[in-house]
Short mmCIF file of C-alpha atoms in Angstrom, two decimals:
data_model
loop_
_atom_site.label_atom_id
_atom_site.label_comp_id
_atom_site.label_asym_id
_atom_site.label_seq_id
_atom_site.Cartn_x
_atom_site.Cartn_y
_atom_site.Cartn_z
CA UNK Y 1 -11.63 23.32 -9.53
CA UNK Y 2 -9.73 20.16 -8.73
CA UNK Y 3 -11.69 18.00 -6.27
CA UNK Y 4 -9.73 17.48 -2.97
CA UNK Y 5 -9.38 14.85 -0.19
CA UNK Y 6 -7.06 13.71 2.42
CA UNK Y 7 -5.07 10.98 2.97
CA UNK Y 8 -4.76 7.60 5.56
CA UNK Y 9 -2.24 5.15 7.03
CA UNK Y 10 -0.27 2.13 7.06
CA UNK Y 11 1.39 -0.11 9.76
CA UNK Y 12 5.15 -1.42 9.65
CA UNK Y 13 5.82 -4.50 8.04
CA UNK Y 14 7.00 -8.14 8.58
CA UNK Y 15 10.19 -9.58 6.98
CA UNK Y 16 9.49 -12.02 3.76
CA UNK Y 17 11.85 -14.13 2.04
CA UNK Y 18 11.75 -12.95 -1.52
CA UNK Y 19 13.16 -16.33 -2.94
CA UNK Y 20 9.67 -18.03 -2.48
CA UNK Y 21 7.44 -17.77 -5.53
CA UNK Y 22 4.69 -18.47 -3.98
CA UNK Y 23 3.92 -17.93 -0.16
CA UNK Y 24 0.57 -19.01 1.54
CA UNK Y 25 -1.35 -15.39 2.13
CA UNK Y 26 -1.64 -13.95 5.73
CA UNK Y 27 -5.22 -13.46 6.62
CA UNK Y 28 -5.15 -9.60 6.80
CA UNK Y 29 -8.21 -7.76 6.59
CA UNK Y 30 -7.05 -4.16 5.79
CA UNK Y 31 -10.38 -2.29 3.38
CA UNK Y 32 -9.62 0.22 0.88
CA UNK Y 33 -10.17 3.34 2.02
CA UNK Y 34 -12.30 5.49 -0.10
CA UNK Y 35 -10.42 7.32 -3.01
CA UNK Y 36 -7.20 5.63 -2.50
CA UNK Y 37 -3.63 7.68 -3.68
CA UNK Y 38 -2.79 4.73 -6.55
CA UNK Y 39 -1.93 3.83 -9.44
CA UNK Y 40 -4.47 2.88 -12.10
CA UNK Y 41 -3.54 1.62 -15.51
CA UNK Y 42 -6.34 0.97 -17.82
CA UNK Y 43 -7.75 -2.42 -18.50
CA UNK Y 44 -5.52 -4.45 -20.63
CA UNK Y 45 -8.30 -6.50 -21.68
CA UNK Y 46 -10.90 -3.49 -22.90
CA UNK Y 47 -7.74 -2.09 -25.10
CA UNK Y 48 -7.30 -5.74 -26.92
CA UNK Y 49 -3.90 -6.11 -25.77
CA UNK Y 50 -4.40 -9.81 -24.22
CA UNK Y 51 -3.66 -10.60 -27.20
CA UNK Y 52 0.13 -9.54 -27.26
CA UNK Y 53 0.85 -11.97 -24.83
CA UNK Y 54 1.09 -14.20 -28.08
CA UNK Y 55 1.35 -11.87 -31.20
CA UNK Y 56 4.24 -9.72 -30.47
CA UNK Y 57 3.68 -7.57 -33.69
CA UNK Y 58 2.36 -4.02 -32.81
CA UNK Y 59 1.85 -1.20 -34.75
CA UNK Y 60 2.63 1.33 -32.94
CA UNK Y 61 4.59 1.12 -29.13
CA UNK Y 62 1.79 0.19 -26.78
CA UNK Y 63 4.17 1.46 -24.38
CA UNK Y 64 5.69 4.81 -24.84
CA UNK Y 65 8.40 6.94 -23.29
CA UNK Y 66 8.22 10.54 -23.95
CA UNK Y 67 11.62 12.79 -23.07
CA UNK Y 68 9.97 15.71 -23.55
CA UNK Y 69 13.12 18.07 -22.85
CA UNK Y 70 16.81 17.19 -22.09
CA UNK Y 71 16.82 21.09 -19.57
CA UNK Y 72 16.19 20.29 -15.55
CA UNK Y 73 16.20 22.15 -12.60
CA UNK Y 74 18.12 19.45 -10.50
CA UNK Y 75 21.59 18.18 -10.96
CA UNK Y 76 21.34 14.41 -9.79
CA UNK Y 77 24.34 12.43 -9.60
CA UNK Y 78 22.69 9.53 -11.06
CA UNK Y 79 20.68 10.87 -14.03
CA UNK Y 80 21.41 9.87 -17.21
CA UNK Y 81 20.25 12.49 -18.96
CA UNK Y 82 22.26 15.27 -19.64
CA UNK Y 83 20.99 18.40 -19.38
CA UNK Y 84 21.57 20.37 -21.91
CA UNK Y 85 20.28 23.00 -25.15
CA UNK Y 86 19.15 21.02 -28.57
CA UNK Y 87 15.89 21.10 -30.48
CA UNK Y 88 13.35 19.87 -29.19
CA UNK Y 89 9.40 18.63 -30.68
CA UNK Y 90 7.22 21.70 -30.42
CA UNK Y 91 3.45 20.94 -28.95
CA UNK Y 92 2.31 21.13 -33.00
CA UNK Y 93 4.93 18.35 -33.50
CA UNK Y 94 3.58 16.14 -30.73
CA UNK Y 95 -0.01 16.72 -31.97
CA UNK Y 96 0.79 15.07 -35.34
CA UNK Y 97 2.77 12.35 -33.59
CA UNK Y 98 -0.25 11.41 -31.15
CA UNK Y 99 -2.50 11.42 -34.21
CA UNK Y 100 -0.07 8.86 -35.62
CA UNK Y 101 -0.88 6.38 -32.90
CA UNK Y 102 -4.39 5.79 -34.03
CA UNK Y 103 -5.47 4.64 -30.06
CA UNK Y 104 -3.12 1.92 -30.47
CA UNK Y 105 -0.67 2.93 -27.43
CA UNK Y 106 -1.91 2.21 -23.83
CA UNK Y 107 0.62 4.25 -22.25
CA UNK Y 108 2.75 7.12 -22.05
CA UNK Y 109 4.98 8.25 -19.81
CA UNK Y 110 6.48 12.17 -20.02
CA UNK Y 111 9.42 12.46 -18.57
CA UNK Y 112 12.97 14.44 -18.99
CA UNK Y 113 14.93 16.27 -17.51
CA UNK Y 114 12.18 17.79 -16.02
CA UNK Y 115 9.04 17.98 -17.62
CA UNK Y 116 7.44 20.56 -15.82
CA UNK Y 117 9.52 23.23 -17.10
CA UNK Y 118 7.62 23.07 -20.49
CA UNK Y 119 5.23 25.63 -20.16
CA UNK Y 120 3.09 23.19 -22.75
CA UNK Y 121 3.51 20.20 -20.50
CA UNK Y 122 -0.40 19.93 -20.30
CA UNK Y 123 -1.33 20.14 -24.10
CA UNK Y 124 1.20 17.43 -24.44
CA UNK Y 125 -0.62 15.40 -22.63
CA UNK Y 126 -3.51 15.97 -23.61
CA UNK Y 127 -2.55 15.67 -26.87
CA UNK Y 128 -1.42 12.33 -26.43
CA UNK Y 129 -5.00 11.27 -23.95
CA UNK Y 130 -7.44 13.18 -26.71
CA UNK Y 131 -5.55 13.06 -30.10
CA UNK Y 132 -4.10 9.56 -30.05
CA UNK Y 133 -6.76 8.07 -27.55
CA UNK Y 134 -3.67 6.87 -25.02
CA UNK Y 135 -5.85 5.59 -21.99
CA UNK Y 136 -2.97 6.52 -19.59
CA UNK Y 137 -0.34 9.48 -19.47
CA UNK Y 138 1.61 9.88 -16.70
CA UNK Y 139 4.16 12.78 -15.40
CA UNK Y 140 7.25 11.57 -14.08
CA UNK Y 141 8.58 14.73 -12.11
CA UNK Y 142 10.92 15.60 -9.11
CA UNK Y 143 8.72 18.37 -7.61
CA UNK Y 144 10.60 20.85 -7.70
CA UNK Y 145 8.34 23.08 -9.77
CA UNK Y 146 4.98 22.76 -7.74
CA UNK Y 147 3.00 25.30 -9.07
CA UNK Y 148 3.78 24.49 -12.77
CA UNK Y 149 3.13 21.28 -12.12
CA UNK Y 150 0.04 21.87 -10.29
CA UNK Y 151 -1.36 24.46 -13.47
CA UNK Y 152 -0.49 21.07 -15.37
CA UNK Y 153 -3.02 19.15 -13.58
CA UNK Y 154 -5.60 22.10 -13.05
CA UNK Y 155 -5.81 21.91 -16.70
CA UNK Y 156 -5.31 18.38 -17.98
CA UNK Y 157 -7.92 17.49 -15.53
CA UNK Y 158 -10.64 19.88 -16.69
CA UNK Y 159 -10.28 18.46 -20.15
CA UNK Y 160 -9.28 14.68 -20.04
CA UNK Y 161 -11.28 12.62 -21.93
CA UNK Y 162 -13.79 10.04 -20.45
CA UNK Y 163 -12.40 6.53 -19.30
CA UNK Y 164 -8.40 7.69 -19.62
CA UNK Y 165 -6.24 8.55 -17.01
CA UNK Y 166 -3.58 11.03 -16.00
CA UNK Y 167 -1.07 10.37 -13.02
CA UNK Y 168 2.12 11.96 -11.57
CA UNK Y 169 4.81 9.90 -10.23
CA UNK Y 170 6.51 12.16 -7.89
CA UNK Y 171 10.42 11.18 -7.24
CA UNK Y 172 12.13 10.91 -3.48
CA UNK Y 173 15.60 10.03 -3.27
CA UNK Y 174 16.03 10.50 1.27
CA UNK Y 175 14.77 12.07 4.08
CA UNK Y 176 14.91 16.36 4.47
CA UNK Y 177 18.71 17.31 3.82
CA UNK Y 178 19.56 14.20 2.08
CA UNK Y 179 17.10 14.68 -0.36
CA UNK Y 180 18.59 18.13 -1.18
CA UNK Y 181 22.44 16.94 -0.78
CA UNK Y 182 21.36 13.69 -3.39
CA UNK Y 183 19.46 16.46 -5.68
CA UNK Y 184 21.97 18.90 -5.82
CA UNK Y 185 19.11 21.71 -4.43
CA UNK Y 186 18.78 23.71 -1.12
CA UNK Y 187 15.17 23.30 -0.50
CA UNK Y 188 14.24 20.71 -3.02
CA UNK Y 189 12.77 17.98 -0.24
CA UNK Y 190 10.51 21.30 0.59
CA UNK Y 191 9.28 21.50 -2.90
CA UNK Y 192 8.87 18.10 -3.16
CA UNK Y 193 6.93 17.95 -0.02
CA UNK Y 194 4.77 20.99 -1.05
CA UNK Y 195 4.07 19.07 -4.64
CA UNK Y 196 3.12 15.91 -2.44
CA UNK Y 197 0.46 17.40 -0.53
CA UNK Y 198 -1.09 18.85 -3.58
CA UNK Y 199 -1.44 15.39 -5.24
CA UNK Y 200 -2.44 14.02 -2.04
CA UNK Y 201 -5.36 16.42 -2.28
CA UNK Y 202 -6.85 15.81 -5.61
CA UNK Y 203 -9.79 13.25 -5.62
CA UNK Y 204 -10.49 13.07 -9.08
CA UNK Y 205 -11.29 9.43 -9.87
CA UNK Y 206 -9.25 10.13 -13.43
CA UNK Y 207 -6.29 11.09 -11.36
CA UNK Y 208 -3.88 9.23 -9.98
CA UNK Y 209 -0.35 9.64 -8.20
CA UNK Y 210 2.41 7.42 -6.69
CA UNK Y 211 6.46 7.93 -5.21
CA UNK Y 212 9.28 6.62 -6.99
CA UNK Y 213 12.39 5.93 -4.81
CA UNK Y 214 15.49 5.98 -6.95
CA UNK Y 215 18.29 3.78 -5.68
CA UNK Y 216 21.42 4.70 -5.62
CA UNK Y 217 24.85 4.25 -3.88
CA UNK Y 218 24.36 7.29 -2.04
CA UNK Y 219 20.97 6.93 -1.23
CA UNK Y 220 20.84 3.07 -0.63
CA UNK Y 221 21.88 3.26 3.18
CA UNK Y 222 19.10 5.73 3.81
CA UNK Y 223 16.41 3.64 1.77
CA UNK Y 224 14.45 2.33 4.95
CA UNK Y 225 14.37 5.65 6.83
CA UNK Y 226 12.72 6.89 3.49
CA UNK Y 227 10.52 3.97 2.79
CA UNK Y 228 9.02 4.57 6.11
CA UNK Y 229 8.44 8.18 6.31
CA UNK Y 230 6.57 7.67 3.19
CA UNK Y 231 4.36 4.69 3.93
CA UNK Y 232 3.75 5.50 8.05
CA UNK Y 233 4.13 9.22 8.08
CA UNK Y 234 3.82 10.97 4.93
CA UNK Y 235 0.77 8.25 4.00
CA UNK Y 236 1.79 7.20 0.39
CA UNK Y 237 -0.27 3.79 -0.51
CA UNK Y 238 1.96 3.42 -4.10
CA UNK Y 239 5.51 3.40 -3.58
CA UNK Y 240 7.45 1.80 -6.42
CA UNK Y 241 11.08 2.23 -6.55
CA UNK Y 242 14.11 2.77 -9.75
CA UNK Y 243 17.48 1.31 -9.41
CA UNK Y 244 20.35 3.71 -11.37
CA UNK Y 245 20.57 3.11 -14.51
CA UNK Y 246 22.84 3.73 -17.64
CA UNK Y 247 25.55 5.76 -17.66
CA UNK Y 248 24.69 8.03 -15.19
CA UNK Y 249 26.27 11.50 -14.25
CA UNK Y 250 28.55 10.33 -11.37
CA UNK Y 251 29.11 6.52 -12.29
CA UNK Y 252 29.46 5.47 -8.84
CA UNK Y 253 26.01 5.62 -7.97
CA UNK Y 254 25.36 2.26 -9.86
CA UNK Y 255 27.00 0.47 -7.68
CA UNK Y 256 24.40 -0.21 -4.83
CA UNK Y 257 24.68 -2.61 -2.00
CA UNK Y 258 22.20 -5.73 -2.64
CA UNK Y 259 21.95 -5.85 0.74
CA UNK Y 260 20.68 -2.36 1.81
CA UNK Y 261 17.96 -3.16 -1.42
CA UNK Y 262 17.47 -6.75 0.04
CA UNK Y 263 16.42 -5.22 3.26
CA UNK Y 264 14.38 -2.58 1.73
CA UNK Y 265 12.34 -4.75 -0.74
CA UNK Y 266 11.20 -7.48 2.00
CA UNK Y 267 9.31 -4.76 3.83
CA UNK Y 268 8.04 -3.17 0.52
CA UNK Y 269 6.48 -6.94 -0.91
CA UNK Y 270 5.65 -7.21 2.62
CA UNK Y 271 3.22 -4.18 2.23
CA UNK Y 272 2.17 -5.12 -0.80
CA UNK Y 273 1.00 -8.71 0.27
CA UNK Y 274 -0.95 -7.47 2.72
CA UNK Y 275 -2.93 -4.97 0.44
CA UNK Y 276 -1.41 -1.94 2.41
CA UNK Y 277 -0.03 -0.38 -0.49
CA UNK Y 278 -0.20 -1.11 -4.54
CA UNK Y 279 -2.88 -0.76 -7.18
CA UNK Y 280 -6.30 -0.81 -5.62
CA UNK Y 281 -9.71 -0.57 -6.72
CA UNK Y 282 -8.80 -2.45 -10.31
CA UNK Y 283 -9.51 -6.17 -10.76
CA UNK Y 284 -6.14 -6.36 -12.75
CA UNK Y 285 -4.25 -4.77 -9.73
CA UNK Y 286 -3.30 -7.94 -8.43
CA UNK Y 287 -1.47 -8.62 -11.56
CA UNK Y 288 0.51 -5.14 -11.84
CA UNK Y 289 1.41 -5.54 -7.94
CA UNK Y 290 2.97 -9.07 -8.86
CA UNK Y 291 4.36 -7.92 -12.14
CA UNK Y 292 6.33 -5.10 -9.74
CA UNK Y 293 7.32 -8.21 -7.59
CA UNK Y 294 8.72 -10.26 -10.22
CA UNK Y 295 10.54 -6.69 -11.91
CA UNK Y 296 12.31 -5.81 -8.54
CA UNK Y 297 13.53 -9.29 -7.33
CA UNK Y 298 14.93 -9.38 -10.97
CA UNK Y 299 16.23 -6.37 -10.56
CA UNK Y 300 18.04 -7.80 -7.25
CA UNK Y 301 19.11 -10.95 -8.83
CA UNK Y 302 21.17 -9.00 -11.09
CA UNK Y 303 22.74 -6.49 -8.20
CA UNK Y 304 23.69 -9.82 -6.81
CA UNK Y 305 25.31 -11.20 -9.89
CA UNK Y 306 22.78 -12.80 -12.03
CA UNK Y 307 21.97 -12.58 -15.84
CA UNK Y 308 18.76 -13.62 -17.10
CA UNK Y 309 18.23 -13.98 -21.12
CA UNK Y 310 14.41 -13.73 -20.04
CA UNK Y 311 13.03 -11.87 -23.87
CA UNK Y 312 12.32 -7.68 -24.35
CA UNK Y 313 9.82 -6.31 -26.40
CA UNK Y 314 11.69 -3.32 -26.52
CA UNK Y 315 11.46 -2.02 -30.19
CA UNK Y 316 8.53 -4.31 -30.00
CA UNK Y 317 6.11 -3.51 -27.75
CA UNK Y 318 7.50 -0.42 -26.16
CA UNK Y 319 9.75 2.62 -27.38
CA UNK Y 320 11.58 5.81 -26.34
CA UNK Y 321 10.99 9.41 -28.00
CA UNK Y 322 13.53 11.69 -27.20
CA UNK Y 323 13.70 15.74 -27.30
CA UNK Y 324 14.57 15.78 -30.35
CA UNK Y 325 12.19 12.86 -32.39
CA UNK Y 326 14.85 10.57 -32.29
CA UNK Y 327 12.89 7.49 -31.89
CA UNK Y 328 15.02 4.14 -29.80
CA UNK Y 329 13.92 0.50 -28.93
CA UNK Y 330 14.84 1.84 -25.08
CA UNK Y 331 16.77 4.32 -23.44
CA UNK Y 332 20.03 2.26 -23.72
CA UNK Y 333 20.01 0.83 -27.13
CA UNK Y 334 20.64 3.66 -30.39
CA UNK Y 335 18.06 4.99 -32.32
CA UNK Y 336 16.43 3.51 -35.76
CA UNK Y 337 15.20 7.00 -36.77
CA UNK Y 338 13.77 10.28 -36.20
CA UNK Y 339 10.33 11.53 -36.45
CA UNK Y 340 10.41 13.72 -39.76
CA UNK Y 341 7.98 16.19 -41.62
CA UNK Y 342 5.62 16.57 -42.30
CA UNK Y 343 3.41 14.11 -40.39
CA UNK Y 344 5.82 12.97 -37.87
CA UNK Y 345 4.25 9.38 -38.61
CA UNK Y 346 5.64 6.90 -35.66
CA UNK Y 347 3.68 4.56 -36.97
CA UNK Y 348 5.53 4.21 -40.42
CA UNK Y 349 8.63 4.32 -38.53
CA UNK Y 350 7.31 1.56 -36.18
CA UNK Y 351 7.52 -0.19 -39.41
CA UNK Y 352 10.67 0.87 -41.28
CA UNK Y 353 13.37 -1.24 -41.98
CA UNK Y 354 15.79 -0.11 -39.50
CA UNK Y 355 13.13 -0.76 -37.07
CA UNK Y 356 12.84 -4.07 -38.49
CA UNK Y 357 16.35 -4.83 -38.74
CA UNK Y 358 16.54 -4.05 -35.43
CA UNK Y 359 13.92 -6.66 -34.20
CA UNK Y 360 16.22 -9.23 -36.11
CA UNK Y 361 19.45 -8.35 -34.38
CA UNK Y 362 21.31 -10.50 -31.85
CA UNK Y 363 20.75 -7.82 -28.64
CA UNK Y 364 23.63 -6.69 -27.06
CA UNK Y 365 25.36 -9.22 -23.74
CA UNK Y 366 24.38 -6.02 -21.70
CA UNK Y 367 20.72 -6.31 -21.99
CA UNK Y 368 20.86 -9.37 -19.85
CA UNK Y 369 21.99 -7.55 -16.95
CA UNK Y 370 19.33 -4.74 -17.47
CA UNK Y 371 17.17 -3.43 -14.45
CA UNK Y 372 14.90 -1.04 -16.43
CA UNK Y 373 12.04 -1.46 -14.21
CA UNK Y 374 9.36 0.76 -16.85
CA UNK Y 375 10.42 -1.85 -19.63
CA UNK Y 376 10.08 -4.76 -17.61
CA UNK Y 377 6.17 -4.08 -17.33
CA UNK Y 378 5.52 -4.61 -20.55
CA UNK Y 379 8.68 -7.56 -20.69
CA UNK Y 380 6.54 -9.98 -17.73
CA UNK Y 381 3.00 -8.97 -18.45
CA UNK Y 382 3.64 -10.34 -21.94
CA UNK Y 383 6.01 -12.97 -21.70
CA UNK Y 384 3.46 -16.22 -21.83
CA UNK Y 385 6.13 -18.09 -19.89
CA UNK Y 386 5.73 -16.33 -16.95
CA UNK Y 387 2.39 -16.34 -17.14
CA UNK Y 388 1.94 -19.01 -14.26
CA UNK Y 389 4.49 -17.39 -11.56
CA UNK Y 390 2.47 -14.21 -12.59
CA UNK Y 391 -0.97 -15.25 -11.52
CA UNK Y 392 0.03 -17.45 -8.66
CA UNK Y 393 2.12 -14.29 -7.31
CA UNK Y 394 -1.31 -12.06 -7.87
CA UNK Y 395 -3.43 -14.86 -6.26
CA UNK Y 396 -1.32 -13.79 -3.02
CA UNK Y 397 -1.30 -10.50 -3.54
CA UNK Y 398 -3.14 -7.93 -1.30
CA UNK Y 399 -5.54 -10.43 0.55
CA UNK Y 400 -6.97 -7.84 2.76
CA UNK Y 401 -8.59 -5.91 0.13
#
């Protein structure tokens, strides 16, 4: 039986300017409320990875994407993923591959398509939080399967192994009908609502869940009326938010207003400041709020018209798996091999010459423009030279908590 609680509330916001690195905190007393809806990552310290702040040489990915399947149950105008038949790595397959990492990855994220139409989404992840000792694996879904999804968590849960954690991010593009129109599903907002409430009721302290907004063109002029009913009425305390990416089903969508996501970021870093929303209960959550700072004003920079030439660890320190064990730096850059029997060693991949060759290359103009927000984690919490901006941001960060 999955332990169960309810959930709290938040108050509106106050407009920030986001050019200021660092603003003097507000005094805001806002408390934690007991067994807080957020994100917790593991403690970078306890898995040694301090040290690849400086030593950019890894193993294995510390940070892992998983595209578990290619098939979906939505059809998004700004995926990037097209849905459709191929082979894909069985659950014995991923068992061999999360023995390969050897407790060396800190993260995984499982995502698609949809990865809750595997019937073996759960062993997967469990193979990754028992077999390769991965401290966190999270779900990235759209909600639209609620009851696999919630056998997924009945059973991870009941099994996940002591000091790891397992977390759904949950995906909202608008409000009721808009959220069906942008999905392409009568009903999905519904699901998605019905999903919500079920991770809203699990108090497992190894559990954890959060809502990704995805912006879009279509969905950018409706971005505050979601943000709010999220954060006032639907009581979400982690909200993190995606810009379109890649080349995405209807290519329009990339082009989003920076000032509809101007707008909607102020009141977001707003929220975070003042502790009402972002990683609580973790003495390095003051550091992932700012690193999500840092990401999204990037991210708005470059909507704007910037470039930065700021350095990735993609092919570094994190990777992408696709269906199929195709194994890429990221999600935008080709692949440097597959995953092969009989081991399906990522490891010795990790290490291959086209994987080094790859480090060595000149990366593409394109990369300086990119908004990946799940890359750019691991791209500012190692890069030493943002080190200061990092901790002066976090100093600021969430002073009522």
């Amino acid at each position: 039986m999955l332990q169960r609680k309810s959930a709290s509330c938040v108050v509106n916001p106050p407009k920030l300017a986001l050019d200021e690195e660092c603003v003097a905190a507000e005094d805001m007393r806002a408390k934690p409320r007991r067994g807080e809806e957020t994100l917790s990552p593991p403690d970078i310290q306890t898995l040694g990875l301090a040290g690849r702040m400086f030593r950019k040489s890894a193993p294995v990915p510390i940070y892992l994407i998983h595209f578990v399947t290619f098939a979906c149950v939505a059809r998004c105008p700004h995926c990037f993923v097209s849905d459709r038949p191929g082979a894909v790595l069985g659950l014995e397959a991923v068992e061999r591959l999360a023995r390969s990492l050897r407790g060396q990855t800190w993260s995984v994220m499982l995502t698609g398509g949809e990865p809750t139409v595997r019937p073996d989404l759960a062993d997967i992840a469990l193979a990754y939080l028992k077999l390769g000792q991965t401290r966190y694996v999270q779900v990235a879904t759209n909600g639209l399967l609620p009851e696999a999804l919630g056998r997924t968590c009945e059973t991870v849960l009941s099994r996940v192994p002591p000091g790891a954690t397992f977390s759904v991010a949950l995906s909202l593009d608008g409000v009721g009908p808009e959220h069906d129109r942008l999905r392409g599903v009568a009903g999905a907002w519904d699901k998605a609502m019905e999903t919500l409430t079920f991770l809203k009721s699990i108090t497992d302290p190894r559990f954890r869940y959060l809502v990704n907004i995805t912006v879009s063109a279509a969905s950018a002029p409706g971005l505050k009326e979601l943000y709010r009913t999220v954060v006032d009425d639907l009581k979400v305390r982690n909200v993190t938010f995606t810009l379109t990416r890649g080349r995405p089903r209807d290519p329009d969508q990339l082009e989003v207003s920076p000032a509809f996501l101007r707008a909607f970021l102020e009141g977001w870093e707003a929220d975070l400041r003042r502790g009402r929303l972002g990683y609580r209960g973790l003495h390095l959550g003051r550091l992932i709020d700012a690193q999500n700072v840092i990401t999204r004003r990037r991210g708005l920079a470059i909507l704007e018209g910037r470039s930065f030439s700021w350095p990735c660890y993609a092919g570094t320190l994190a990777g992408v798996i696709w269906p199929d064990g195709r194994v890429s730096p990221c999600e935008a850059l080709p692949d440097f091999g597959s995953l092969t029997e009989p081991d399906l060693d990522l490891a010795r991949l990790w290490r291959s010459e086209a994987a080094g060759a790859f480090r060595r290359s000149r990366r593409p103009e394109a990369c300086r423009r990119c908004t990946h927000e799940c890359f750019w984690l691991v791209n500012v919490l190692f890069n030493p030279r943002l080190l200061p901006r990092l901790a002066c941001l976090a100093a600021r960060m969430g002073v009522g908590r």
